[in-house]
């Protein structure tokens, strides 16, 4: 498999991965349509075009059957495209980025430190909504979380010039000595504050330009932790609905777990609403992609 195809399948989204895979295969859309018809999974030219442009996505059972056939025609691994679609979207109105976020206390068990640090930075996070988010977490020997790279698409509810992110580290140390925030695009690192008596940091990412209300911005950044917090799961939490969340965990060769699973959880400490086994391939990567995500947690757990 070509590297650009493998990368697109790993990170998504679906329409981009489909477009890259079609290009790599060298099949015109008309020829692709003919092969789908011959395989008993007919799809129109306009539909194929809208799938690879992102204007529409497969949702009906017959469309999902066609995606499975597409994987075979394009020479892709089984479920490579299907998994990028995540759960089917609900019919009717989906989550709205204008809906007020839940209070931190309705998602996190220890919300006070986060609220206090954001107040110290004079920040109300109802100014921004997360439209979509992608997290890539690196796990080293000892089940240590040593780095997280994040891309978020943000929608400005009011004009904003910054974005705040929360990081939980190893307890009992000065995280500012071991954790580094690095801006990768469209932002720069501002203040970084550590909570008193809690192993968490809140970092301020200053946007390259003020974003007017109603517009979007894509922010990319990386967090590295030289000590690393030994853990058995990594997840993203949301306080408001989002269109898509992708979480990927990359295990070092000497950190490969015995088993992995993906989960959805409404609140910290609550039982999982959904849990599915994940198969760890030779690359040491596993991921979960969910669409129309409700407030709560989406993540990956593992048994070291």
PDB file of C-alpha atoms in Angstrom:
ATOM      1  CA  UNK A   1       0.000   0.000   0.000  1.00  0.00           C
ATOM      2  CA  UNK A   2       1.319   3.446  -0.903  1.00  0.00           C
ATOM      3  CA  UNK A   3       2.399   5.581   2.074  1.00  0.00           C
ATOM      4  CA  UNK A   4      -0.045   8.396   1.264  1.00  0.00           C
ATOM      5  CA  UNK A   5      -2.935   5.906   1.163  1.00  0.00           C
ATOM      6  CA  UNK A   6      -1.903   4.316   4.463  1.00  0.00           C
ATOM      7  CA  UNK A   7      -1.626   7.761   6.075  1.00  0.00           C
ATOM      8  CA  UNK A   8      -5.040   8.820   4.763  1.00  0.00           C
ATOM      9  CA  UNK A   9      -6.646   5.616   6.057  1.00  0.00           C
ATOM     10  CA  UNK A  10      -5.017   6.104   9.443  1.00  0.00           C
ATOM     11  CA  UNK A  11      -6.055   9.714   9.944  1.00  0.00           C
ATOM     12  CA  UNK A  12      -9.141  10.165   7.749  1.00  0.00           C
ATOM     13  CA  UNK A  13     -11.605  11.675   7.299  1.00  0.00           C
ATOM     14  CA  UNK A  14     -13.530   9.235   5.105  1.00  0.00           C
ATOM     15  CA  UNK A  15     -13.910  11.449   2.024  1.00  0.00           C
ATOM     16  CA  UNK A  16     -10.194  12.298   1.924  1.00  0.00           C
ATOM     17  CA  UNK A  17      -9.125   8.671   2.359  1.00  0.00           C
ATOM     18  CA  UNK A  18     -11.517   7.583  -0.396  1.00  0.00           C
ATOM     19  CA  UNK A  19     -10.224  10.260  -2.761  1.00  0.00           C
ATOM     20  CA  UNK A  20      -6.574   9.330  -2.133  1.00  0.00           C
ATOM     21  CA  UNK A  21      -7.279   5.613  -2.562  1.00  0.00           C
ATOM     22  CA  UNK A  22      -9.117   6.177  -5.864  1.00  0.00           C
ATOM     23  CA  UNK A  23      -6.289   8.326  -7.185  1.00  0.00           C
ATOM     24  CA  UNK A  24      -3.677   5.760  -6.156  1.00  0.00           C
ATOM     25  CA  UNK A  25      -5.633   2.994  -7.909  1.00  0.00           C
ATOM     26  CA  UNK A  26      -5.852   5.077 -11.094  1.00  0.00           C
ATOM     27  CA  UNK A  27      -9.513   4.269 -11.730  1.00  0.00           C
ATOM     28  CA  UNK A  28     -11.748   6.925 -13.334  1.00  0.00           C
ATOM     29  CA  UNK A  29     -15.045   7.336 -11.486  1.00  0.00           C
ATOM     30  CA  UNK A  30     -16.985   5.898 -14.417  1.00  0.00           C
ATOM     31  CA  UNK A  31     -14.864   2.748 -14.405  1.00  0.00           C
ATOM     32  CA  UNK A  32     -15.255   2.507 -10.628  1.00  0.00           C
ATOM     33  CA  UNK A  33     -19.026   2.827 -11.006  1.00  0.00           C
ATOM     34  CA  UNK A  34     -19.058   0.040 -13.601  1.00  0.00           C
ATOM     35  CA  UNK A  35     -17.148  -2.300 -11.296  1.00  0.00           C
ATOM     36  CA  UNK A  36     -19.553  -1.561  -8.457  1.00  0.00           C
ATOM     37  CA  UNK A  37     -22.485  -2.400 -10.721  1.00  0.00           C
ATOM     38  CA  UNK A  38     -20.801  -5.640 -11.780  1.00  0.00           C
ATOM     39  CA  UNK A  39     -20.308  -6.544  -8.108  1.00  0.00           C
ATOM     40  CA  UNK A  40     -24.003  -5.990  -7.363  1.00  0.00           C
ATOM     41  CA  UNK A  41     -23.517  -2.738  -5.442  1.00  0.00           C
ATOM     42  CA  UNK A  42     -24.587   0.000  -7.878  1.00  0.00           C
ATOM     43  CA  UNK A  43     -23.723   3.614  -6.993  1.00  0.00           C
ATOM     44  CA  UNK A  44     -24.308   6.623  -9.236  1.00  0.00           C
ATOM     45  CA  UNK A  45     -21.548   8.897 -10.517  1.00  0.00           C
ATOM     46  CA  UNK A  46     -22.965  11.888  -8.631  1.00  0.00           C
ATOM     47  CA  UNK A  47     -23.004   9.881  -5.392  1.00  0.00           C
ATOM     48  CA  UNK A  48     -19.393   8.719  -5.810  1.00  0.00           C
ATOM     49  CA  UNK A  49     -18.338  12.279  -6.528  1.00  0.00           C
ATOM     50  CA  UNK A  50     -20.141  13.597  -3.444  1.00  0.00           C
ATOM     51  CA  UNK A  51     -18.618  10.870  -1.254  1.00  0.00           C
ATOM     52  CA  UNK A  52     -15.055  11.738  -2.200  1.00  0.00           C
ATOM     53  CA  UNK A  53     -15.655  15.490  -1.937  1.00  0.00           C
ATOM     54  CA  UNK A  54     -17.259  15.282   1.506  1.00  0.00           C
ATOM     55  CA  UNK A  55     -20.590  16.791   0.427  1.00  0.00           C
ATOM     56  CA  UNK A  56     -22.352  13.567   1.402  1.00  0.00           C
ATOM     57  CA  UNK A  57     -21.430  10.346   3.201  1.00  0.00           C
ATOM     58  CA  UNK A  58     -22.643   6.750   2.967  1.00  0.00           C
ATOM     59  CA  UNK A  59     -25.280   5.971   5.597  1.00  0.00           C
ATOM     60  CA  UNK A  60     -27.990   3.690   4.218  1.00  0.00           C
ATOM     61  CA  UNK A  61     -27.396  -0.090   4.424  1.00  0.00           C
ATOM     62  CA  UNK A  62     -27.001  -0.392   0.627  1.00  0.00           C
ATOM     63  CA  UNK A  63     -24.473   2.453   0.656  1.00  0.00           C
ATOM     64  CA  UNK A  64     -22.466   0.755   3.411  1.00  0.00           C
ATOM     65  CA  UNK A  65     -22.492  -2.452   1.354  1.00  0.00           C
ATOM     66  CA  UNK A  66     -21.050  -0.459  -1.550  1.00  0.00           C
ATOM     67  CA  UNK A  67     -18.263   0.881   0.676  1.00  0.00           C
ATOM     68  CA  UNK A  68     -17.286  -2.707   1.572  1.00  0.00           C
ATOM     69  CA  UNK A  69     -17.097  -3.515  -2.148  1.00  0.00           C
ATOM     70  CA  UNK A  70     -15.067  -0.344  -2.738  1.00  0.00           C
ATOM     71  CA  UNK A  71     -12.476  -1.567  -0.245  1.00  0.00           C
ATOM     72  CA  UNK A  72     -12.002  -4.711  -2.348  1.00  0.00           C
ATOM     73  CA  UNK A  73     -11.898  -2.873  -5.682  1.00  0.00           C
ATOM     74  CA  UNK A  74      -9.368  -0.353  -4.360  1.00  0.00           C
ATOM     75  CA  UNK A  75      -7.203  -3.040  -2.761  1.00  0.00           C
ATOM     76  CA  UNK A  76      -7.690  -1.767   0.783  1.00  0.00           C
ATOM     77  CA  UNK A  77      -7.720  -3.743   4.043  1.00  0.00           C
ATOM     78  CA  UNK A  78     -11.083  -4.950   5.277  1.00  0.00           C
ATOM     79  CA  UNK A  79     -13.046  -2.186   7.095  1.00  0.00           C
ATOM     80  CA  UNK A  80     -10.396   0.423   6.247  1.00  0.00           C
ATOM     81  CA  UNK A  81     -13.042   2.819   4.914  1.00  0.00           C
ATOM     82  CA  UNK A  82     -15.976   1.545   6.970  1.00  0.00           C
ATOM     83  CA  UNK A  83     -14.217   2.308  10.264  1.00  0.00           C
ATOM     84  CA  UNK A  84     -13.589   5.900   9.177  1.00  0.00           C
ATOM     85  CA  UNK A  85     -17.332   6.447   8.933  1.00  0.00           C
ATOM     86  CA  UNK A  86     -17.901   5.589  12.594  1.00  0.00           C
ATOM     87  CA  UNK A  87     -21.441   5.118  13.859  1.00  0.00           C
ATOM     88  CA  UNK A  88     -24.320   6.088  11.532  1.00  0.00           C
ATOM     89  CA  UNK A  89     -25.585   9.604  12.086  1.00  0.00           C
ATOM     90  CA  UNK A  90     -29.005  10.109  13.553  1.00  0.00           C
ATOM     91  CA  UNK A  91     -31.769  11.177  11.212  1.00  0.00           C
ATOM     92  CA  UNK A  92     -33.135  14.636  11.794  1.00  0.00           C
ATOM     93  CA  UNK A  93     -31.268  17.512  13.422  1.00  0.00           C
ATOM     94  CA  UNK A  94     -27.715  16.659  14.447  1.00  0.00           C
ATOM     95  CA  UNK A  95     -25.619  18.237  17.168  1.00  0.00           C
ATOM     96  CA  UNK A  96     -25.383  22.008  16.856  1.00  0.00           C
ATOM     97  CA  UNK A  97     -22.161  23.853  17.532  1.00  0.00           C
ATOM     98  CA  UNK A  98     -24.208  26.680  19.095  1.00  0.00           C
ATOM     99  CA  UNK A  99     -25.538  24.477  21.904  1.00  0.00           C
ATOM    100  CA  UNK A 100     -24.202  25.559  25.291  1.00  0.00           C
ATOM    101  CA  UNK A 101     -21.535  23.232  26.698  1.00  0.00           C
ATOM    102  CA  UNK A 102     -22.169  21.199  29.818  1.00  0.00           C
ATOM    103  CA  UNK A 103     -20.533  22.443  33.036  1.00  0.00           C
ATOM    104  CA  UNK A 104     -17.182  20.786  33.727  1.00  0.00           C
ATOM    105  CA  UNK A 105     -18.698  19.166  36.817  1.00  0.00           C
ATOM    106  CA  UNK A 106     -21.101  17.177  34.617  1.00  0.00           C
ATOM    107  CA  UNK A 107     -18.193  15.574  32.744  1.00  0.00           C
ATOM    108  CA  UNK A 108     -15.162  15.535  35.086  1.00  0.00           C
ATOM    109  CA  UNK A 109     -14.966  14.217  38.639  1.00  0.00           C
ATOM    110  CA  UNK A 110     -12.519  16.944  39.720  1.00  0.00           C
ATOM    111  CA  UNK A 111     -13.667  19.972  37.776  1.00  0.00           C
ATOM    112  CA  UNK A 112     -12.703  22.707  40.257  1.00  0.00           C
ATOM    113  CA  UNK A 113      -8.976  22.916  39.330  1.00  0.00           C
ATOM    114  CA  UNK A 114      -9.793  23.325  35.632  1.00  0.00           C
ATOM    115  CA  UNK A 115     -12.441  25.959  36.314  1.00  0.00           C
ATOM    116  CA  UNK A 116     -10.079  27.864  38.616  1.00  0.00           C
ATOM    117  CA  UNK A 117      -7.230  27.956  36.090  1.00  0.00           C
ATOM    118  CA  UNK A 118      -9.517  29.080  33.270  1.00  0.00           C
ATOM    119  CA  UNK A 119     -10.884  31.821  35.493  1.00  0.00           C
ATOM    120  CA  UNK A 120      -7.314  32.864  36.279  1.00  0.00           C
ATOM    121  CA  UNK A 121      -6.749  33.207  32.539  1.00  0.00           C
ATOM    122  CA  UNK A 122     -10.024  35.144  32.210  1.00  0.00           C
ATOM    123  CA  UNK A 123     -11.446  32.566  29.807  1.00  0.00           C
ATOM    124  CA  UNK A 124     -14.941  31.310  29.070  1.00  0.00           C
ATOM    125  CA  UNK A 125     -14.789  28.368  26.712  1.00  0.00           C
ATOM    126  CA  UNK A 126     -18.312  28.982  25.424  1.00  0.00           C
ATOM    127  CA  UNK A 127     -16.566  31.403  23.036  1.00  0.00           C
ATOM    128  CA  UNK A 128     -15.424  28.440  20.929  1.00  0.00           C
ATOM    129  CA  UNK A 129     -16.921  25.129  19.865  1.00  0.00           C
ATOM    130  CA  UNK A 130     -14.981  22.050  18.780  1.00  0.00           C
ATOM    131  CA  UNK A 131     -16.299  21.032  15.358  1.00  0.00           C
ATOM    132  CA  UNK A 132     -13.920  18.083  15.036  1.00  0.00           C
ATOM    133  CA  UNK A 133     -10.809  16.819  16.781  1.00  0.00           C
ATOM    134  CA  UNK A 134      -8.003  14.345  16.066  1.00  0.00           C
ATOM    135  CA  UNK A 135      -5.581  13.141  18.735  1.00  0.00           C
ATOM    136  CA  UNK A 136      -2.523  10.938  18.211  1.00  0.00           C
ATOM    137  CA  UNK A 137      -1.064   9.614  21.485  1.00  0.00           C
ATOM    138  CA  UNK A 138       2.354   7.942  21.728  1.00  0.00           C
ATOM    139  CA  UNK A 139       2.800   5.252  24.378  1.00  0.00           C
ATOM    140  CA  UNK A 140       6.314   4.128  25.374  1.00  0.00           C
ATOM    141  CA  UNK A 141       7.648   1.272  27.496  1.00  0.00           C
ATOM    142  CA  UNK A 142       6.002   1.004  30.869  1.00  0.00           C
ATOM    143  CA  UNK A 143       2.673   2.105  29.382  1.00  0.00           C
ATOM    144  CA  UNK A 144       3.886   5.721  29.606  1.00  0.00           C
ATOM    145  CA  UNK A 145       2.051   8.397  27.661  1.00  0.00           C
ATOM    146  CA  UNK A 146       4.934  10.489  26.315  1.00  0.00           C
ATOM    147  CA  UNK A 147       3.405  12.645  23.566  1.00  0.00           C
ATOM    148  CA  UNK A 148       0.074  13.758  22.120  1.00  0.00           C
ATOM    149  CA  UNK A 149      -0.365  15.542  18.799  1.00  0.00           C
ATOM    150  CA  UNK A 150      -3.720  17.265  18.328  1.00  0.00           C
ATOM    151  CA  UNK A 151      -5.598  18.948  15.479  1.00  0.00           C
ATOM    152  CA  UNK A 152      -8.872  20.698  16.264  1.00  0.00           C
ATOM    153  CA  UNK A 153     -11.324  22.495  14.016  1.00  0.00           C
ATOM    154  CA  UNK A 154     -12.838  25.323  16.048  1.00  0.00           C
ATOM    155  CA  UNK A 155     -15.936  27.432  15.405  1.00  0.00           C
ATOM    156  CA  UNK A 156     -15.933  30.931  16.897  1.00  0.00           C
ATOM    157  CA  UNK A 157     -19.178  31.760  18.708  1.00  0.00           C
ATOM    158  CA  UNK A 158     -17.814  35.237  19.455  1.00  0.00           C
ATOM    159  CA  UNK A 159     -14.607  36.793  18.171  1.00  0.00           C
ATOM    160  CA  UNK A 160     -11.683  34.968  19.793  1.00  0.00           C
ATOM    161  CA  UNK A 161      -7.918  35.229  19.794  1.00  0.00           C
ATOM    162  CA  UNK A 162      -6.955  32.075  21.730  1.00  0.00           C
ATOM    163  CA  UNK A 163      -7.818  28.483  22.648  1.00  0.00           C
ATOM    164  CA  UNK A 164      -7.210  26.733  25.972  1.00  0.00           C
ATOM    165  CA  UNK A 165      -6.316  23.070  26.337  1.00  0.00           C
ATOM    166  CA  UNK A 166      -6.045  20.816  29.405  1.00  0.00           C
ATOM    167  CA  UNK A 167      -3.323  18.196  30.006  1.00  0.00           C
ATOM    168  CA  UNK A 168      -3.211  15.638  32.847  1.00  0.00           C
ATOM    169  CA  UNK A 169       0.293  14.490  33.812  1.00  0.00           C
ATOM    170  CA  UNK A 170       2.038  12.324  36.368  1.00  0.00           C
ATOM    171  CA  UNK A 171       1.162  13.277  39.958  1.00  0.00           C
ATOM    172  CA  UNK A 172       3.622  14.592  42.513  1.00  0.00           C
ATOM    173  CA  UNK A 173       5.948  16.550  40.205  1.00  0.00           C
ATOM    174  CA  UNK A 174       6.213  20.018  38.709  1.00  0.00           C
ATOM    175  CA  UNK A 175       4.633  19.392  35.325  1.00  0.00           C
ATOM    176  CA  UNK A 176       6.033  22.636  33.950  1.00  0.00           C
ATOM    177  CA  UNK A 177       9.496  21.040  34.218  1.00  0.00           C
ATOM    178  CA  UNK A 178       8.547  17.848  32.366  1.00  0.00           C
ATOM    179  CA  UNK A 179       5.734  18.813  29.973  1.00  0.00           C
ATOM    180  CA  UNK A 180       6.262  20.955  26.869  1.00  0.00           C
ATOM    181  CA  UNK A 181       3.591  22.465  24.608  1.00  0.00           C
ATOM    182  CA  UNK A 182       4.589  23.074  20.994  1.00  0.00           C
ATOM    183  CA  UNK A 183       2.484  25.026  18.500  1.00  0.00           C
ATOM    184  CA  UNK A 184       2.458  23.385  15.055  1.00  0.00           C
ATOM    185  CA  UNK A 185       0.187  25.656  13.009  1.00  0.00           C
ATOM    186  CA  UNK A 186      -2.028  28.749  13.277  1.00  0.00           C
ATOM    187  CA  UNK A 187      -1.122  29.401  16.911  1.00  0.00           C
ATOM    188  CA  UNK A 188       1.675  30.021  19.404  1.00  0.00           C
ATOM    189  CA  UNK A 189       2.007  28.978  23.028  1.00  0.00           C
ATOM    190  CA  UNK A 190       1.027  31.576  25.638  1.00  0.00           C
ATOM    191  CA  UNK A 191       0.681  31.042  29.380  1.00  0.00           C
ATOM    192  CA  UNK A 192       0.902  27.565  30.901  1.00  0.00           C
ATOM    193  CA  UNK A 193      -0.488  27.211  34.443  1.00  0.00           C
ATOM    194  CA  UNK A 194      -0.384  24.220  36.788  1.00  0.00           C
ATOM    195  CA  UNK A 195      -3.184  23.522  39.236  1.00  0.00           C
ATOM    196  CA  UNK A 196      -2.360  23.566  42.917  1.00  0.00           C
ATOM    197  CA  UNK A 197      -2.325  20.044  44.366  1.00  0.00           C
ATOM    198  CA  UNK A 198      -3.541  18.469  41.116  1.00  0.00           C
ATOM    199  CA  UNK A 199      -1.529  16.894  38.261  1.00  0.00           C
ATOM    200  CA  UNK A 200      -2.935  19.036  35.464  1.00  0.00           C
ATOM    201  CA  UNK A 201      -1.913  21.943  33.264  1.00  0.00           C
ATOM    202  CA  UNK A 202      -3.972  24.458  31.322  1.00  0.00           C
ATOM    203  CA  UNK A 203      -2.155  25.918  28.320  1.00  0.00           C
ATOM    204  CA  UNK A 204      -3.101  28.972  26.319  1.00  0.00           C
ATOM    205  CA  UNK A 205      -2.679  28.752  22.539  1.00  0.00           C
ATOM    206  CA  UNK A 206      -2.737  32.220  21.001  1.00  0.00           C
ATOM    207  CA  UNK A 207      -4.247  32.229  17.521  1.00  0.00           C
ATOM    208  CA  UNK A 208      -2.297  33.822  14.678  1.00  0.00           C
ATOM    209  CA  UNK A 209      -5.167  36.239  14.090  1.00  0.00           C
ATOM    210  CA  UNK A 210      -8.469  37.056  15.793  1.00  0.00           C
ATOM    211  CA  UNK A 211     -11.210  34.799  14.435  1.00  0.00           C
ATOM    212  CA  UNK A 212     -14.531  36.622  13.855  1.00  0.00           C
ATOM    213  CA  UNK A 213     -17.779  35.133  15.128  1.00  0.00           C
ATOM    214  CA  UNK A 214     -19.135  32.485  12.786  1.00  0.00           C
ATOM    215  CA  UNK A 215     -15.771  31.573  11.258  1.00  0.00           C
ATOM    216  CA  UNK A 216     -13.574  28.534  11.822  1.00  0.00           C
ATOM    217  CA  UNK A 217      -9.889  27.930  12.475  1.00  0.00           C
ATOM    218  CA  UNK A 218      -7.756  24.772  12.525  1.00  0.00           C
ATOM    219  CA  UNK A 219      -5.238  24.577  15.348  1.00  0.00           C
ATOM    220  CA  UNK A 220      -2.466  21.989  15.596  1.00  0.00           C
ATOM    221  CA  UNK A 221      -0.197  21.467  18.588  1.00  0.00           C
ATOM    222  CA  UNK A 222       1.884  18.812  20.350  1.00  0.00           C
ATOM    223  CA  UNK A 223       2.397  18.000  24.026  1.00  0.00           C
ATOM    224  CA  UNK A 224       5.483  16.026  25.095  1.00  0.00           C
ATOM    225  CA  UNK A 225       6.051  14.628  28.580  1.00  0.00           C
ATOM    226  CA  UNK A 226       9.580  13.438  29.415  1.00  0.00           C
ATOM    227  CA  UNK A 227       8.411  11.640  32.575  1.00  0.00           C
ATOM    228  CA  UNK A 228       5.237  10.213  31.091  1.00  0.00           C
ATOM    229  CA  UNK A 229       2.186   9.221  33.048  1.00  0.00           C
ATOM    230  CA  UNK A 230       1.761   5.444  33.253  1.00  0.00           C
ATOM    231  CA  UNK A 231      -1.801   4.740  32.175  1.00  0.00           C
ATOM    232  CA  UNK A 232      -4.091   2.212  30.544  1.00  0.00           C
ATOM    233  CA  UNK A 233      -6.285   4.527  28.457  1.00  0.00           C
ATOM    234  CA  UNK A 234      -6.286   7.718  26.443  1.00  0.00           C
ATOM    235  CA  UNK A 235      -9.391   9.698  25.536  1.00  0.00           C
ATOM    236  CA  UNK A 236     -10.821  13.038  24.492  1.00  0.00           C
ATOM    237  CA  UNK A 237     -13.571  14.606  26.527  1.00  0.00           C
ATOM    238  CA  UNK A 238     -16.192  16.960  25.138  1.00  0.00           C
ATOM    239  CA  UNK A 239     -18.620  19.250  26.925  1.00  0.00           C
ATOM    240  CA  UNK A 240     -20.614  20.082  23.793  1.00  0.00           C
ATOM    241  CA  UNK A 241     -21.560  18.031  20.700  1.00  0.00           C
ATOM    242  CA  UNK A 242     -19.003  17.734  17.893  1.00  0.00           C
ATOM    243  CA  UNK A 243     -19.263  16.555  14.312  1.00  0.00           C
ATOM    244  CA  UNK A 244     -16.354  14.104  14.520  1.00  0.00           C
ATOM    245  CA  UNK A 245     -13.728  12.842  16.959  1.00  0.00           C
ATOM    246  CA  UNK A 246     -10.769  10.638  16.010  1.00  0.00           C
ATOM    247  CA  UNK A 247      -8.468   9.141  18.650  1.00  0.00           C
ATOM    248  CA  UNK A 248      -5.364   7.188  17.655  1.00  0.00           C
ATOM    249  CA  UNK A 249      -2.849   5.489  19.939  1.00  0.00           C
ATOM    250  CA  UNK A 250       0.623   4.523  18.687  1.00  0.00           C
ATOM    251  CA  UNK A 251       2.444   1.925  20.804  1.00  0.00           C
ATOM    252  CA  UNK A 252       6.225   1.639  20.723  1.00  0.00           C
ATOM    253  CA  UNK A 253       7.564  -1.871  19.888  1.00  0.00           C
ATOM    254  CA  UNK A 254       8.413  -2.455  23.564  1.00  0.00           C
ATOM    255  CA  UNK A 255       5.008  -1.145  24.716  1.00  0.00           C
ATOM    256  CA  UNK A 256       2.647  -3.335  22.710  1.00  0.00           C
ATOM    257  CA  UNK A 257      -0.321  -4.229  24.933  1.00  0.00           C
ATOM    258  CA  UNK A 258      -1.962  -7.613  25.343  1.00  0.00           C
ATOM    259  CA  UNK A 259      -5.301  -6.255  24.139  1.00  0.00           C
ATOM    260  CA  UNK A 260      -6.989  -2.960  23.165  1.00  0.00           C
ATOM    261  CA  UNK A 261     -10.543  -1.668  23.012  1.00  0.00           C
ATOM    262  CA  UNK A 262     -12.363   1.541  22.124  1.00  0.00           C
ATOM    263  CA  UNK A 263     -14.959   3.046  24.416  1.00  0.00           C
ATOM    264  CA  UNK A 264     -17.586   5.748  24.809  1.00  0.00           C
ATOM    265  CA  UNK A 265     -18.290   7.096  28.304  1.00  0.00           C
ATOM    266  CA  UNK A 266     -20.773   9.751  29.378  1.00  0.00           C
ATOM    267  CA  UNK A 267     -18.872  10.989  32.451  1.00  0.00           C
ATOM    268  CA  UNK A 268     -15.516  10.380  34.077  1.00  0.00           C
ATOM    269  CA  UNK A 269     -15.720   7.342  36.347  1.00  0.00           C
ATOM    270  CA  UNK A 270     -18.987   6.099  34.851  1.00  0.00           C
ATOM    271  CA  UNK A 271     -19.311   2.684  33.131  1.00  0.00           C
ATOM    272  CA  UNK A 272     -18.643   2.573  29.411  1.00  0.00           C
ATOM    273  CA  UNK A 273     -21.733   3.006  27.254  1.00  0.00           C
ATOM    274  CA  UNK A 274     -19.978   1.103  24.480  1.00  0.00           C
ATOM    275  CA  UNK A 275     -16.831  -1.003  24.315  1.00  0.00           C
ATOM    276  CA  UNK A 276     -15.435  -2.746  21.223  1.00  0.00           C
ATOM    277  CA  UNK A 277     -12.284  -4.822  20.875  1.00  0.00           C
ATOM    278  CA  UNK A 278      -9.539  -3.447  18.612  1.00  0.00           C
ATOM    279  CA  UNK A 279      -7.014  -5.522  16.719  1.00  0.00           C
ATOM    280  CA  UNK A 280      -3.450  -4.222  16.982  1.00  0.00           C
ATOM    281  CA  UNK A 281      -1.637  -4.572  13.678  1.00  0.00           C
ATOM    282  CA  UNK A 282       2.080  -4.792  12.909  1.00  0.00           C
ATOM    283  CA  UNK A 283       2.386  -0.991  12.920  1.00  0.00           C
ATOM    284  CA  UNK A 284       1.361  -0.772  16.578  1.00  0.00           C
ATOM    285  CA  UNK A 285      -1.464   1.682  15.792  1.00  0.00           C
ATOM    286  CA  UNK A 286      -5.114   1.529  16.829  1.00  0.00           C
ATOM    287  CA  UNK A 287      -7.803   4.159  16.408  1.00  0.00           C
ATOM    288  CA  UNK A 288     -11.443   5.047  16.875  1.00  0.00           C
ATOM    289  CA  UNK A 289     -13.483   7.492  14.771  1.00  0.00           C
ATOM    290  CA  UNK A 290     -16.947   8.639  15.801  1.00  0.00           C
ATOM    291  CA  UNK A 291     -19.353  11.042  14.124  1.00  0.00           C
ATOM    292  CA  UNK A 292     -22.159  13.117  15.658  1.00  0.00           C
ATOM    293  CA  UNK A 293     -20.419  12.887  19.031  1.00  0.00           C
ATOM    294  CA  UNK A 294     -22.335  13.801  22.175  1.00  0.00           C
ATOM    295  CA  UNK A 295     -20.731  15.263  25.325  1.00  0.00           C
ATOM    296  CA  UNK A 296     -18.580  12.794  27.227  1.00  0.00           C
ATOM    297  CA  UNK A 297     -15.500  10.698  26.478  1.00  0.00           C
ATOM    298  CA  UNK A 298     -14.279   8.889  23.353  1.00  0.00           C
ATOM    299  CA  UNK A 299     -11.118   6.884  23.799  1.00  0.00           C
ATOM    300  CA  UNK A 300      -8.997   3.766  23.660  1.00  0.00           C
ATOM    301  CA  UNK A 301      -8.108   1.493  26.556  1.00  0.00           C
ATOM    302  CA  UNK A 302      -5.450  -1.210  26.739  1.00  0.00           C
ATOM    303  CA  UNK A 303      -4.100  -3.969  28.936  1.00  0.00           C
ATOM    304  CA  UNK A 304      -0.270  -3.664  29.217  1.00  0.00           C
TER     305      UNK A 304
END
